[in-house]
Short mmCIF file of C-alpha atoms and ligand atoms in Angstrom, two decimals:
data_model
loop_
_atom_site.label_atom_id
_atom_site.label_comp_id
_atom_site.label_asym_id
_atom_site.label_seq_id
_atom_site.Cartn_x
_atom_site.Cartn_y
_atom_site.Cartn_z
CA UNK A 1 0.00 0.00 0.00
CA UNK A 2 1.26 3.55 -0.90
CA UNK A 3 2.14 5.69 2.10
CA UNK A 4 0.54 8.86 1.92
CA UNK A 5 1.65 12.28 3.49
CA UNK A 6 -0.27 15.32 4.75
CA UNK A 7 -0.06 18.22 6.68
CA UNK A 8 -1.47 19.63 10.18
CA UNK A 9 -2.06 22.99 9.46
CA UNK A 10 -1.72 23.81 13.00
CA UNK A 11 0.88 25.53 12.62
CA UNK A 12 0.86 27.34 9.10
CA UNK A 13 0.68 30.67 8.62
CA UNK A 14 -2.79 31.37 9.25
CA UNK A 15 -3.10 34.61 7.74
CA UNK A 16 -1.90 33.06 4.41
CA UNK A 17 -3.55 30.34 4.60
CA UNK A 18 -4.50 29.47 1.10
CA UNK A 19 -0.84 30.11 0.25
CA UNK A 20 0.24 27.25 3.16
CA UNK A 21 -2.14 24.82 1.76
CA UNK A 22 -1.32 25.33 -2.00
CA UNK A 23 2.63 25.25 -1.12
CA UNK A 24 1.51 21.85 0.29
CA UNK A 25 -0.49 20.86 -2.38
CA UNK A 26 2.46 22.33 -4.89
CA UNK A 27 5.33 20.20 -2.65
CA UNK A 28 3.38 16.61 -3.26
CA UNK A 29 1.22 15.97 -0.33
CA UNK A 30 -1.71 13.46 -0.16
CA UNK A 31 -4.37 15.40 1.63
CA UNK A 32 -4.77 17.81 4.10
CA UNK A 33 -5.01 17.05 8.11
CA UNK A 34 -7.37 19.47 9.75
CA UNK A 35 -6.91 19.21 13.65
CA UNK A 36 -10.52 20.69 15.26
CA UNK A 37 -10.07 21.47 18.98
CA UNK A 38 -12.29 22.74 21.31
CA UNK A 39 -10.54 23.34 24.47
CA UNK A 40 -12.70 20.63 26.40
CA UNK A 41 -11.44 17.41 25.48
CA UNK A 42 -8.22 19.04 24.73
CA UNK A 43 -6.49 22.11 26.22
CA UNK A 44 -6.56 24.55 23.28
CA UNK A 45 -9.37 25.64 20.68
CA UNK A 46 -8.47 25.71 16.83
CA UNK A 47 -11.40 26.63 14.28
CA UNK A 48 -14.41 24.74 12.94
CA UNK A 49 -16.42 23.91 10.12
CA UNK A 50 -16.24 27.72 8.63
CA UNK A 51 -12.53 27.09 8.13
CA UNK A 52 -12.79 23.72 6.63
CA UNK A 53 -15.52 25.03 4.43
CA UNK A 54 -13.14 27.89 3.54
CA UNK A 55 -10.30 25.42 2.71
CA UNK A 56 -12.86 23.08 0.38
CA UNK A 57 -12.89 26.18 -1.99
CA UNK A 58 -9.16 26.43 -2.18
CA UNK A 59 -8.05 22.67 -2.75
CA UNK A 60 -9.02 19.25 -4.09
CA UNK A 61 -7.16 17.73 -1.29
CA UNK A 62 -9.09 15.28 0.65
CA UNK A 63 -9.43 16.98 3.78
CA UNK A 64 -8.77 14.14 6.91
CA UNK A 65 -10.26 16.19 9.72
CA UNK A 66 -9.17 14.73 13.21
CA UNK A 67 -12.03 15.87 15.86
CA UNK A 68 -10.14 16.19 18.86
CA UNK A 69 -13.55 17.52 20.90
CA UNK A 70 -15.70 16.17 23.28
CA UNK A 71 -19.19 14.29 22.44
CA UNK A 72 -18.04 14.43 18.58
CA UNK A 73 -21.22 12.38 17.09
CA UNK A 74 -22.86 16.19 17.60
CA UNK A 75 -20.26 17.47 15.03
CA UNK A 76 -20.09 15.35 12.18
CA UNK A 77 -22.88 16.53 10.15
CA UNK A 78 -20.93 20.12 9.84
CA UNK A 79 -18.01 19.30 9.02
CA UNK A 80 -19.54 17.00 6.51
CA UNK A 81 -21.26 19.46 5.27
CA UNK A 82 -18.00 21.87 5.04
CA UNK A 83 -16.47 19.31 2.87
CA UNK A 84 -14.85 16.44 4.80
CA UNK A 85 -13.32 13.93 3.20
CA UNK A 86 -12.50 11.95 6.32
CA UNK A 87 -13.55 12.12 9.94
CA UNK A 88 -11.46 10.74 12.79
CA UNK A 89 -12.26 10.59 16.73
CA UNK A 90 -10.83 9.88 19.60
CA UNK A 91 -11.97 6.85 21.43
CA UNK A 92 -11.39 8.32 24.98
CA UNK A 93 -14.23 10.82 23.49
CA UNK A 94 -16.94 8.68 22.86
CA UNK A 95 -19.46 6.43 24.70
CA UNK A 96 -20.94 4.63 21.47
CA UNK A 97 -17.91 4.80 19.78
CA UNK A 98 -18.79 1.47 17.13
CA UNK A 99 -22.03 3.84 16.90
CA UNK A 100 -20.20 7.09 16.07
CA UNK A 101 -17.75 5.69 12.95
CA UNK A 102 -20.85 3.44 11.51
CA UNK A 103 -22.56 7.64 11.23
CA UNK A 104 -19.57 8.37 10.22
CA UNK A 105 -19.46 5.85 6.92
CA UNK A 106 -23.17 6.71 6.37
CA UNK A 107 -22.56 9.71 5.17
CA UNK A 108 -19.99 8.66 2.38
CA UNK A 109 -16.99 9.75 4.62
CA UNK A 110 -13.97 7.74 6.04
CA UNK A 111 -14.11 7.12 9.39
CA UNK A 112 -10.85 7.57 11.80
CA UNK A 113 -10.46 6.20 15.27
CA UNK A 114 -7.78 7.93 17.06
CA UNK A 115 -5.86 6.49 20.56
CA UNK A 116 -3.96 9.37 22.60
CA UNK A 117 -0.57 7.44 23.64
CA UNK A 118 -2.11 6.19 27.10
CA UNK A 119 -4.55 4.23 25.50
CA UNK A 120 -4.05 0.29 23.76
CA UNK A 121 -4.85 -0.61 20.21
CA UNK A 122 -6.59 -3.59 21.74
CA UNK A 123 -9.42 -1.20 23.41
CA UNK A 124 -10.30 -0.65 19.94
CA UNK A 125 -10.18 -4.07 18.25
CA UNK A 126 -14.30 -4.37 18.31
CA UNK A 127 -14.42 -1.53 15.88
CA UNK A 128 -12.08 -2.52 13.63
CA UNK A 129 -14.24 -3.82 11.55
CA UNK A 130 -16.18 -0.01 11.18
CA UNK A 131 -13.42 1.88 10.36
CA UNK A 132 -11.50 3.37 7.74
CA UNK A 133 -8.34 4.24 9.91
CA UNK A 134 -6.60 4.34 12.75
CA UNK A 135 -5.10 6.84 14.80
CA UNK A 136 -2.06 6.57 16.92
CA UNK A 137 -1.45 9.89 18.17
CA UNK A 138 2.39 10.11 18.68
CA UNK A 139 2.05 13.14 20.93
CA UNK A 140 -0.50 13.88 23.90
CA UNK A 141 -2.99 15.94 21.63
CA UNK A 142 -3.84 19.39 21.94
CA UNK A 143 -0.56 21.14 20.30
CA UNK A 144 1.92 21.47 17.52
CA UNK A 145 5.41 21.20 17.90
CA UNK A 146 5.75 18.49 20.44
CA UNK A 147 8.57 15.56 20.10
CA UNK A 148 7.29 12.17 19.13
CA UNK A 149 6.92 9.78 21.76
CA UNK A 150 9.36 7.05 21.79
CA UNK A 151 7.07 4.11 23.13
CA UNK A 152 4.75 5.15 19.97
CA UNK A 153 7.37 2.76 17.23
CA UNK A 154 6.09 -0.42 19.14
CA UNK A 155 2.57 0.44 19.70
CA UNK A 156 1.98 0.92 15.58
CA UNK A 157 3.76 -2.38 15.05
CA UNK A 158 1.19 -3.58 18.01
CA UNK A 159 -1.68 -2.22 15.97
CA UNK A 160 -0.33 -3.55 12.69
CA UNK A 161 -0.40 -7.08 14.32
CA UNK A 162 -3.87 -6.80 15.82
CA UNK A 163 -5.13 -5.34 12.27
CA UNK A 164 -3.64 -8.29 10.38
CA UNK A 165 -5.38 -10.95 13.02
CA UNK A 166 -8.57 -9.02 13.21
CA UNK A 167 -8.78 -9.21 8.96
CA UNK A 168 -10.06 -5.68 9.00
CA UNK A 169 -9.08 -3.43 5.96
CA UNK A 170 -7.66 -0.51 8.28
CA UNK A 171 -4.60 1.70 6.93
CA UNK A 172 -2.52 3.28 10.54
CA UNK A 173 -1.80 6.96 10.45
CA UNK A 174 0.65 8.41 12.85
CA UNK A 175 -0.01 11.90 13.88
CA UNK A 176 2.42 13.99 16.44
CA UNK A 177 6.15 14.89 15.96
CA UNK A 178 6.46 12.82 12.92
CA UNK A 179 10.39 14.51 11.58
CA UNK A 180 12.38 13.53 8.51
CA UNK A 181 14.93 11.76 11.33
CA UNK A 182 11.92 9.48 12.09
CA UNK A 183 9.01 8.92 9.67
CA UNK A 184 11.38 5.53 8.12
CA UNK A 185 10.95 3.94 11.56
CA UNK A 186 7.16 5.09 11.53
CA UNK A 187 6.73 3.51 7.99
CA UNK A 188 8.89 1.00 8.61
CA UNK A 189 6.50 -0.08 12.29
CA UNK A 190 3.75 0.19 9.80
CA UNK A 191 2.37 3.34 9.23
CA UNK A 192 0.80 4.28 5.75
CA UNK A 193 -0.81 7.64 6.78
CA UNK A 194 1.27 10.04 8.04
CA UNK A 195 0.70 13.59 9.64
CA UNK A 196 3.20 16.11 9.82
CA UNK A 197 2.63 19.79 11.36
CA UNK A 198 5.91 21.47 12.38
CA UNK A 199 8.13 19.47 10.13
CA UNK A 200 6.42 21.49 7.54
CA UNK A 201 5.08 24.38 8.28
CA UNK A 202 7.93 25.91 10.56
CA UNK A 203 10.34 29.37 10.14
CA UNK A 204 13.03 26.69 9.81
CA UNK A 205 12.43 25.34 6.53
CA UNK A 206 10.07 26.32 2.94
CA UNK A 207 7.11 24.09 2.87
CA UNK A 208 8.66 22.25 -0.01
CA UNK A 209 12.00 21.29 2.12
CA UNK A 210 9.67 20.10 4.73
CA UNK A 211 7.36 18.02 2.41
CA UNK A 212 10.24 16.86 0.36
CA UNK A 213 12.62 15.93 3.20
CA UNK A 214 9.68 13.88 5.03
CA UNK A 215 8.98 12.04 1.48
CA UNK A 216 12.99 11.35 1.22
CA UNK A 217 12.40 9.36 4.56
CA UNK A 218 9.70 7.47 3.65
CA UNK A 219 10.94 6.19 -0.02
CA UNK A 220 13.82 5.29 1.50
CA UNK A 221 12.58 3.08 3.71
CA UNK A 222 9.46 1.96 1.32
CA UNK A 223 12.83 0.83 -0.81
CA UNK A 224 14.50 -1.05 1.69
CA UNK A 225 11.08 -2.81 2.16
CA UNK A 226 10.14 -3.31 -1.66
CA UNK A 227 7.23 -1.35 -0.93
CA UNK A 228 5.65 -3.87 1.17
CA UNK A 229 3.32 -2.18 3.87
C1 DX5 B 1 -1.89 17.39 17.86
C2 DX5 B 1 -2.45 17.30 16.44
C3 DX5 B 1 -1.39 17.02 15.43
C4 DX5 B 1 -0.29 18.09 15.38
C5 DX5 B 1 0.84 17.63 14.49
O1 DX5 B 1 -2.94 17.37 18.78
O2 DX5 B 1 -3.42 16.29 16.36
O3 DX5 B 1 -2.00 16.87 14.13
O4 DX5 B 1 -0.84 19.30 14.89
O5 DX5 B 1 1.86 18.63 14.53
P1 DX5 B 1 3.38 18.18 14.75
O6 DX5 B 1 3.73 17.33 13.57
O7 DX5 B 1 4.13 19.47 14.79
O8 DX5 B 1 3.43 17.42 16.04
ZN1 ZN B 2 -4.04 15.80 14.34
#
């Protein structure tokens, strides 16, 4: 399976933020990563379905927006209706969560389950079979900017393995502090969705360094691998 790359815009520019996104788009990326807070469920508030509406006019990108809110089955209609391509939510956020990602394929979308790092693929393994992908946040959500978490490289393998027993058709995206100097290892544990915020959009490097140093990592280890994911 092809590994596919896209930005948090977290931390672009946001008063340019067409510009951000269409350097993105320009640089090679896979889709866009929209990270929805609402300083509940997480400790700092981002923007909502006005922006992601906003951002359907400027790109074809599929837009992967990652609820991190509480009670999110009271949200998805919006940010359907603002152009999502994919919805993901945390599990740690939901009471009905098998409930939540079956409304979530209803309406055409994919459906995301996301796991903050103190929480096991295997709480998840009974809704496998409902979604689209999974989550393994890298980072404790909430911020951009943060170093990846160690302990994360065994827990995708971990969710690889439980994926191949369960059967389900689930692809693992890796979202938090995701860097040129470690997206191989994340491919290589068996990522095929990855999210990068700060690695691109950052005062360090252009957005096309960024992109294009974070897709040097991961051909080189899709190489090593002949491209088996
Ligand atoms: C964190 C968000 C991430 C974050 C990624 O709560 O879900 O998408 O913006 O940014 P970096 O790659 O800088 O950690
Ligand atoms: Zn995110």
């Amino acid at each position: 399976m092809r590994v596919t790359l896209g930005p948090s815009i977290l931390t672009a520019d946001f008063l340019h933020l067409e510009r951000a996104v269409h350097e993105a788009e320009s640089a090679g990326v896979d889709f866009l990563h929209l990270d929805i807070m609402d300083g509940q469920f997480v400790p700092n508030i981002t923007f909502g379905p006005f922006v992601v509406a906003a951002l359907r006019k400027t790109t074809p990108l599929p837009l992967d927006v990652h609820l991190m809110v509480q009670t999110p089955e009271k949200h998805i209609a919006s940010f359907i209706d603002a152009g999502a391509d994919g919805i993901t939510v945390h599990a740690e956020a939901c009471q009905h969560l098998h409930g939540v990602l079956m409304s979530i394929r209803t309406t055409g979308a994919a459906a995301g389950v996301a796991i903050n790092p103190g929480t096991a693929p295997e709480s998840v393994a009974e809704v496998l079979h409902v979604a689209d992908q999974l989550l393994v946040m890298s980072v404790n959500p909430g911020f951009g900017g943060q170093s990846f978490l160690p302990t994360s490289i065994s827990k995708i393998t971990r969710s690889r393995e439980l994926i191949e027993q369960s059967g389900a058709q689930v692809i693992i995206a890796v979202d938090g502090g995701v860097k040129p100097s470690n997206v191989g290892k994340v491919v290589a544990a068996g990522a095929s969705m990855i999210v990068a915020g700060s690695a691109i959009y950052s005062p360090e490097v252009t957005v096309a360094e960024g992109v294009h140093a974070l897709l040097a990592g991961i051909d080189a280890v899709v190489a090593q691998t002949g491209g088996q994911q």
